[in-house]
Tab-separated table of C-alpha atoms and ligand atoms in Angstrom:
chain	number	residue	atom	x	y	z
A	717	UNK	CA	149.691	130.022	72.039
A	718	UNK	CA	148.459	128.107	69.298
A	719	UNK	CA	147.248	129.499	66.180
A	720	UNK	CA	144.351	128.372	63.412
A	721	UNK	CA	143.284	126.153	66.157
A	722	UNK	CA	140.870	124.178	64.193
A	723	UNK	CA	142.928	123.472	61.382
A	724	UNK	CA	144.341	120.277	62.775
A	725	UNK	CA	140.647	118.591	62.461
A	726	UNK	CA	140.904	118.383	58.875
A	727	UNK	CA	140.966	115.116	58.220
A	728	UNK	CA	140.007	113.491	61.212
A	729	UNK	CA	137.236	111.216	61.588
A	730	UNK	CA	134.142	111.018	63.437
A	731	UNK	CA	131.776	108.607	64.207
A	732	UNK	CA	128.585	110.308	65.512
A	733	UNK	CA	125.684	108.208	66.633
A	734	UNK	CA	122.162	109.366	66.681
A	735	UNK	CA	123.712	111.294	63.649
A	736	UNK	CA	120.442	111.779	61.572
A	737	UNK	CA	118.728	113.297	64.406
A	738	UNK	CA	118.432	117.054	65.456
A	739	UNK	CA	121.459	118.206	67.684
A	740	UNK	CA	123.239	114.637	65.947
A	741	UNK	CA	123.229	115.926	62.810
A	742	UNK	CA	123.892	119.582	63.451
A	743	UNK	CA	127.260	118.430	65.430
A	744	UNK	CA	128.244	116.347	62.257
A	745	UNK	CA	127.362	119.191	60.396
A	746	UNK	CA	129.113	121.731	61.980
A	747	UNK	CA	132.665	119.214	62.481
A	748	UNK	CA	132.512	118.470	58.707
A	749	UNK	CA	132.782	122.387	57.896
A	750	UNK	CA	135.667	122.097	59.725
A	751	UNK	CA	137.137	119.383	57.267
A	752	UNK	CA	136.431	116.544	59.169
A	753	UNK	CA	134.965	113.518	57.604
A	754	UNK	CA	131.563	112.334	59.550
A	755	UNK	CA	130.219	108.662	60.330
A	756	UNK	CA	126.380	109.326	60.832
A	757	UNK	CA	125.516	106.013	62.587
A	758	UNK	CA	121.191	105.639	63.407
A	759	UNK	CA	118.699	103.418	63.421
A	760	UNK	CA	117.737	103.088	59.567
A	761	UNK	CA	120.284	103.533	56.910
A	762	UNK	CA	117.586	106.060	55.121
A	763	UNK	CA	117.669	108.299	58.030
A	764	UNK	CA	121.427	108.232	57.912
A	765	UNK	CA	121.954	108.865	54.349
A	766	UNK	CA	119.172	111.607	54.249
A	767	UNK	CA	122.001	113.377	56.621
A	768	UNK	CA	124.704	112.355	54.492
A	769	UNK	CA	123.311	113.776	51.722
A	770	UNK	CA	122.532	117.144	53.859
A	771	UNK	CA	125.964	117.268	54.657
A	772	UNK	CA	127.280	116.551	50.971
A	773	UNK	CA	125.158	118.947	49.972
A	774	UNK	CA	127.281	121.750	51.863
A	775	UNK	CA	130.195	120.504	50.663
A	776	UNK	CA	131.516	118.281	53.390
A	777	UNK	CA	132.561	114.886	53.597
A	778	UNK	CA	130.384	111.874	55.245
A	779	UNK	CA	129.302	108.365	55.265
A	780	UNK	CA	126.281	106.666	56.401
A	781	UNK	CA	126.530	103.748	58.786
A	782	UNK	CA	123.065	101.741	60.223
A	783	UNK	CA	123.564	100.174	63.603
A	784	UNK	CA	121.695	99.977	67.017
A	785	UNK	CA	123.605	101.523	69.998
A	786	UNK	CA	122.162	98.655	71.428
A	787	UNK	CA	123.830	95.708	69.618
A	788	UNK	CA	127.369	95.153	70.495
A	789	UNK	CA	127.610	92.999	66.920
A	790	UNK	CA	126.274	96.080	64.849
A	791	UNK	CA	128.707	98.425	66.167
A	792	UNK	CA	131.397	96.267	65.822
A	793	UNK	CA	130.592	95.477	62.396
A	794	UNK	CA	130.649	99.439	61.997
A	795	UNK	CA	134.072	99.457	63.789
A	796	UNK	CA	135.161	97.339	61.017
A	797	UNK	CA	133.829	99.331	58.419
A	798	UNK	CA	135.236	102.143	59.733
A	799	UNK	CA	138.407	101.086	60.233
A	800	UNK	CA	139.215	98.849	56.651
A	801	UNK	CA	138.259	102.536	55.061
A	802	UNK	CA	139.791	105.107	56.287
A	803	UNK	CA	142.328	102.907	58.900
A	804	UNK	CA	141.679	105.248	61.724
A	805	UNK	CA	138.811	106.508	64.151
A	806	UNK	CA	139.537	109.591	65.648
A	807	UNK	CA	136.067	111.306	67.857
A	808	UNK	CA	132.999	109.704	69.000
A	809	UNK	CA	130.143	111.283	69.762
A	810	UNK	CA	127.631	109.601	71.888
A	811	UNK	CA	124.591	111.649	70.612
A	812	UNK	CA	121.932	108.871	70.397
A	813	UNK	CA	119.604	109.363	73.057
A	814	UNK	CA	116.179	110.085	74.531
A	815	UNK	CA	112.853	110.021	76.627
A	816	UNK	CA	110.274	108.151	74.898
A	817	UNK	CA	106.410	108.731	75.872
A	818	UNK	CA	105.750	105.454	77.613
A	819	UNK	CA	108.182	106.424	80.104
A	820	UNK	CA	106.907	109.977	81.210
A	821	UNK	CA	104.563	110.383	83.831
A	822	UNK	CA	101.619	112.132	82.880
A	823	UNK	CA	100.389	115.101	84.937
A	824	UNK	CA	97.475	113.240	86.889
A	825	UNK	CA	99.839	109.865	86.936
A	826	UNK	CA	102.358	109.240	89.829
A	827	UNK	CA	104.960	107.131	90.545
A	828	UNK	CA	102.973	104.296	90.654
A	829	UNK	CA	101.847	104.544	87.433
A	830	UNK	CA	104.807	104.212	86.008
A	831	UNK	CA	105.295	101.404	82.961
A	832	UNK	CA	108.620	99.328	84.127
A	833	UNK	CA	109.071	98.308	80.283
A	834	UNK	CA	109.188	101.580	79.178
A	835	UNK	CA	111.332	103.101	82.134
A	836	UNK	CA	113.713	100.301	81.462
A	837	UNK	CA	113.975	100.870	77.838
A	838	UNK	CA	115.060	104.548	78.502
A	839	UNK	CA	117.796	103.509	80.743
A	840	UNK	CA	119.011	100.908	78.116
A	841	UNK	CA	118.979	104.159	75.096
A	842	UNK	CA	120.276	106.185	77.195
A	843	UNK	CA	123.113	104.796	79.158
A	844	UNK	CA	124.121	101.235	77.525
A	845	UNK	CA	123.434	103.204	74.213
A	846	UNK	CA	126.491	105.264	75.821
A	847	UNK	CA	128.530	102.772	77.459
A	848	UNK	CA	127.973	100.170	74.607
A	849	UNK	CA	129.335	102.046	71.332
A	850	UNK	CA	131.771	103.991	74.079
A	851	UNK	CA	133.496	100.237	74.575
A	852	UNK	CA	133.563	99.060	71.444
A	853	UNK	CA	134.566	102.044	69.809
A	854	UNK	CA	137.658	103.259	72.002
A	855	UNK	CA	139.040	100.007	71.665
A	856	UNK	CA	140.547	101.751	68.443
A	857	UNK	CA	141.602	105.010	70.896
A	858	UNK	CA	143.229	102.694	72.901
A	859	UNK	CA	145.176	101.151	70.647
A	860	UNK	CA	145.921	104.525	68.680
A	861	UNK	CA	146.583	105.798	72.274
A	862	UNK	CA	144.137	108.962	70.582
A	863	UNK	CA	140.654	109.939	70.300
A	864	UNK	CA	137.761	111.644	72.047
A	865	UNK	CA	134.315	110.882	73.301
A	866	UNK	CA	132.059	113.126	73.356
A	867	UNK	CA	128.866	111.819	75.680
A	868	UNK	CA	125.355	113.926	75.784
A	869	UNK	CA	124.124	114.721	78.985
A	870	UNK	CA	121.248	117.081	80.071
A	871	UNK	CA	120.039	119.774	82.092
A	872	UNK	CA	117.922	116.941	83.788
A	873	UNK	CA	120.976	115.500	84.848
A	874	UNK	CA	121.817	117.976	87.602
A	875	UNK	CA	118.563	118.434	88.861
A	876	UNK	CA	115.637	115.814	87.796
A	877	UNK	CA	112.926	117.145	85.393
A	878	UNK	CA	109.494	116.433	85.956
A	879	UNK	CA	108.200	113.399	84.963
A	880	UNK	CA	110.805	111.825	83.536
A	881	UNK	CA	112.810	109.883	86.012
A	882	UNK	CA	113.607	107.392	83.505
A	883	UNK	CA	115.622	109.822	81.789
A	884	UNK	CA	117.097	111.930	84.224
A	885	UNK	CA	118.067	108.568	85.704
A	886	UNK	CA	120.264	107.804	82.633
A	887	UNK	CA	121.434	111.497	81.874
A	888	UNK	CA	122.826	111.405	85.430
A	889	UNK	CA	124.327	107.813	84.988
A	890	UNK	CA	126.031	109.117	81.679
A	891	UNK	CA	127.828	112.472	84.062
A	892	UNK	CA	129.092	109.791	86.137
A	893	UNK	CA	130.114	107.083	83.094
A	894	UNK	CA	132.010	110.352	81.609
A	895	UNK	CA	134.075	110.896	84.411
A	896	UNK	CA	134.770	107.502	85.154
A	897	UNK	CA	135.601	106.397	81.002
A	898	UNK	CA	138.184	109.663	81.252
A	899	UNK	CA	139.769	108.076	84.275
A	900	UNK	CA	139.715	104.375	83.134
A	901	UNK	CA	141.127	105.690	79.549
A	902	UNK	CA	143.781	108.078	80.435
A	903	UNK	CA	144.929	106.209	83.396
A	904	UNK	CA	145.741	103.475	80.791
A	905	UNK	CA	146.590	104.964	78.039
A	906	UNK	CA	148.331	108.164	78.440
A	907	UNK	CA	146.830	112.053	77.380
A	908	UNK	CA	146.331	111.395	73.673
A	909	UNK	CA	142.772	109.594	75.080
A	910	UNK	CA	139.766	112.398	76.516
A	911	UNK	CA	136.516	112.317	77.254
A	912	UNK	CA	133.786	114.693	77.989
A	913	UNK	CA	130.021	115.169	77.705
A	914	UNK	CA	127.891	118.156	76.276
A	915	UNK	CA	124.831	119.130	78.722
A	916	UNK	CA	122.499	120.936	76.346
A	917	UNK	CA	119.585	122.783	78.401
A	918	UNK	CA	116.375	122.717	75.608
A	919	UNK	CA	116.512	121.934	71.993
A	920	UNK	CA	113.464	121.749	70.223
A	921	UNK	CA	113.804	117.535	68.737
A	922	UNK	CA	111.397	115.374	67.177
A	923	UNK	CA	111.046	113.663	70.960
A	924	UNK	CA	110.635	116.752	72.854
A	925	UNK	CA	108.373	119.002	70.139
A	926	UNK	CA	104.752	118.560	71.720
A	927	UNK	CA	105.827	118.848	75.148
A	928	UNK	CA	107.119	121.833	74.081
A	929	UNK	CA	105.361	123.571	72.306
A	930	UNK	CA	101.397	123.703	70.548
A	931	UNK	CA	100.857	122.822	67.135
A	932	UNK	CA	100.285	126.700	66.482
A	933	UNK	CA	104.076	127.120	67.390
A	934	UNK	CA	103.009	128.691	70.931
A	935	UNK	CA	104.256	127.254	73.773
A	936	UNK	CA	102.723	124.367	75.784
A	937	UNK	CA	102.478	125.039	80.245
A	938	UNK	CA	105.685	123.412	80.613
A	939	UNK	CA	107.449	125.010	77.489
A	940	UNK	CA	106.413	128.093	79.672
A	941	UNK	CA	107.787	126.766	82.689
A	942	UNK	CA	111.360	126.452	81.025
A	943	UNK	CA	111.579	129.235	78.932
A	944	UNK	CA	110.666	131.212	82.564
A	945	UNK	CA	113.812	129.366	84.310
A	946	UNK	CA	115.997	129.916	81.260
A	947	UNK	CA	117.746	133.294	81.673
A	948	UNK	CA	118.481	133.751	78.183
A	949	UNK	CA	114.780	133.400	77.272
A	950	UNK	CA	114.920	130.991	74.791
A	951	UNK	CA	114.945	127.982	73.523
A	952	UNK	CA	118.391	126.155	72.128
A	953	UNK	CA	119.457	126.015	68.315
A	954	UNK	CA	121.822	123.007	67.294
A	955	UNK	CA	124.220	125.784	66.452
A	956	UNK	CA	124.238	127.113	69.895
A	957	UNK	CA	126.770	123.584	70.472
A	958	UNK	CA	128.517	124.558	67.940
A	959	UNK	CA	131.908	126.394	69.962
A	960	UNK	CA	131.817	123.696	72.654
A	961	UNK	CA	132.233	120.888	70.445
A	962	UNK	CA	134.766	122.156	68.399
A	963	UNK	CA	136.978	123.303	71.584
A	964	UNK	CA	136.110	119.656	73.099
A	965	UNK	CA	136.918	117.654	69.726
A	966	UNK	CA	140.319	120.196	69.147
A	967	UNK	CA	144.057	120.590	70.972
A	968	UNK	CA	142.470	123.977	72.235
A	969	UNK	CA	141.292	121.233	74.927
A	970	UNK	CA	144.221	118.885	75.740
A	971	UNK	CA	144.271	119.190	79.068
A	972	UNK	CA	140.455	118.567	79.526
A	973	UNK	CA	138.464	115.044	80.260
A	974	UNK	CA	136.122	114.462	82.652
A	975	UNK	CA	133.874	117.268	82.447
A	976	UNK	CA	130.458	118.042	81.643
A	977	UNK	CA	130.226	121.142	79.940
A	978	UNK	CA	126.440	123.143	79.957
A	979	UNK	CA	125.169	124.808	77.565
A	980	UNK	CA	121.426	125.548	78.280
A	981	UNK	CA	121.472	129.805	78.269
A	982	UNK	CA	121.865	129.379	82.180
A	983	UNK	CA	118.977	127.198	83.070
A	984	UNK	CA	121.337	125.328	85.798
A	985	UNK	CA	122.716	128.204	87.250
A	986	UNK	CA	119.569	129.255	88.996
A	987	UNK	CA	116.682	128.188	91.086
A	988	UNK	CA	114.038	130.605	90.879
B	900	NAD	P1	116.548	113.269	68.035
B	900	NAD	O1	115.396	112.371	68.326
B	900	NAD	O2	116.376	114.321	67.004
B	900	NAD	O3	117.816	112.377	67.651
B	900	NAD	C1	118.092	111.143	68.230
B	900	NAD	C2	118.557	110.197	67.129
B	900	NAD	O4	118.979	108.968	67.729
B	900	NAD	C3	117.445	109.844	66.130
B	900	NAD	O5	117.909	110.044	64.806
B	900	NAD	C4	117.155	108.381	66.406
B	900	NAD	O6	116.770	107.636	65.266
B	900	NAD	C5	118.505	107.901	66.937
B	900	NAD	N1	118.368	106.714	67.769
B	900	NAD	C6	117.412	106.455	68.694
B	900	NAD	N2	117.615	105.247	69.232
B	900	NAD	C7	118.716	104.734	68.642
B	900	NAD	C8	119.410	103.505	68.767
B	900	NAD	N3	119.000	102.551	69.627
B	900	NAD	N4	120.506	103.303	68.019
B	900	NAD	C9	120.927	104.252	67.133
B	900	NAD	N5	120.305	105.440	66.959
B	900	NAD	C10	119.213	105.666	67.703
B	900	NAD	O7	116.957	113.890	69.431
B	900	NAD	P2	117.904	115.126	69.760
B	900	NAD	O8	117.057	116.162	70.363
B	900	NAD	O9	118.783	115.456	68.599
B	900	NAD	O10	118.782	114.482	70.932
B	900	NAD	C11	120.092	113.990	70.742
B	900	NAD	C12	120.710	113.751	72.102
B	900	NAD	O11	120.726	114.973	72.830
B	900	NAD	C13	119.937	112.748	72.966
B	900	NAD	O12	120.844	112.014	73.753
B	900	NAD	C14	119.108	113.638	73.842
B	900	NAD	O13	118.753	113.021	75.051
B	900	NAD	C15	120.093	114.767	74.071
B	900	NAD	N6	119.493	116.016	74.522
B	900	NAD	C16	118.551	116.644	73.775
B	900	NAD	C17	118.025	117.828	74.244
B	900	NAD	C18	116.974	118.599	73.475
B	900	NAD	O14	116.438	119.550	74.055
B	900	NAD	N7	116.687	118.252	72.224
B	900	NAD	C19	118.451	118.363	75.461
B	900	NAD	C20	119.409	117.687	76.187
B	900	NAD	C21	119.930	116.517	75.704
């Protein structure tokens, strides 16, 4: 039985891309209460040190990096960084991510209305923006023979949403990538190497806000829609990740990779 079990993330570091966004920043947020020292990595450096300072502000410790998941020589000039100041990575989460509107269908649109630009620029995001910073990034894991990835999957993984095929697409491709990195890693390296992915049901983000919901706050037809399949009745809160990272990221979990953990208030247990 272990005791204090978060204790031993004092110290650590993460790296945590997508960090200035919504359930980004919340998991950076919530890690550093816990002591550990958080890399928010996005698109512009503003956006990153606007969550820096968030996080400062609450007394924990972060750093603001600015690199595309996209660009194999940005991360690996963040790698660098990394590494020549604090000498160690220890967690990586995969957090950025997205639809974008060009690449849902609308209501009256069908398949064949669908924008291959757009579709393919929410596969890249989504999946190379996991695989990408995943590679470059555990090549310190491997050579540590430690660390965890942490990948962000979806309730549209399981079962495709509506409308948004490019990202269900992806979300699915990153289940399967998170399975198949925990293999690759720990079949190489030893148990000192996990990885896993968080399946968060609905979060109100920036991305997902007017699908959601009305600008009075009420919700839109297909906020309706969810909120009627979600058993819990409501809508996600960044904090509601909170327990599932920590046991993920911690030794409460050392016997754990490969597995995709929901946490969506039941929406994938049930059909009707
Ligand atoms: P968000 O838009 O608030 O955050 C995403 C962040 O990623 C933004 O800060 C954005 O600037 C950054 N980003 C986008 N493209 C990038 C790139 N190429 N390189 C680096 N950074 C980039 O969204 P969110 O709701 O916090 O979503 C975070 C993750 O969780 C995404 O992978 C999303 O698909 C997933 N997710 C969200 C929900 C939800 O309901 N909000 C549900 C399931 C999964």
């Amino acid at each position: 039985m272990k005791t204090n079990e978060f204790a031993e993330l004092k110290g650590k570091v993460a790296l945590i891309t997508g960090g200035a966004g919504v359930l980004g920043g919340g998991m950076a947020s919530i890690l550093t209460h816990y002591g550990v020292i958080a890399g928010i990595m996005d698109l512009t450096i503003e956006g990153a040190e606007a969550a820096v300072d968030a996080i400062k502000k609450n007394g924990g410790e972060a750093f603001a990096v600015k690199a595309n998941v996209l660009n194999k020589e940005e991360l690996q000039a963040a790698r660098d960084f990394i590494i020549e100041k604090y000498g160690r990575l220890d967690i990586l989460i995969n957090a950025a991510g997205g639809n974008m509107p060009g690449a849902t269908i609308g209501p009256d649109q069908a398949i064949y209305d669908m924008q291959l630009p757009h579709l393919q620029k929410v596969l890249d995001l989504n999946i190379i923006g996991t695989i990408l910073p995943s590679q470059v990034f555990s090549e310190v894991f491997a050579k540590q023979k430690s660390g965890i990835v942490i990948n962000i999957s979806s309730a549209s993984a399981q079962r495709p949403l509506s409308r948004v095929v490019g990202y269900s697409a992806s979300k699915a491709a990153i289940d399967n990538f998170t399975k198949w990195l925990a293999v690759e890693l720990a079949g190489k390296y030893g148990d000192g190497i996990r990885v896993n992915a968080i399946a968060p049901g609905f979060f109100i983000g920036e991305q997902n806000r007017a699908l959601l919901l009305n600008p009075d706050g009420s919700l839109t037809q297909r906020g309706e829609k969810i909120i009627d399949h979600t058993p819990m009745g409501r809508f996600g809160v960044p904090e509601d990740l909170d327990g599932a990272l920590l046991f993920l990221c911690s030794n409460m979990s050392n016997f754990v990779t490969g597995t995709v953990l929901n946490i969506d208030g039941g929406f994938a247990a049930t059909s009707i």
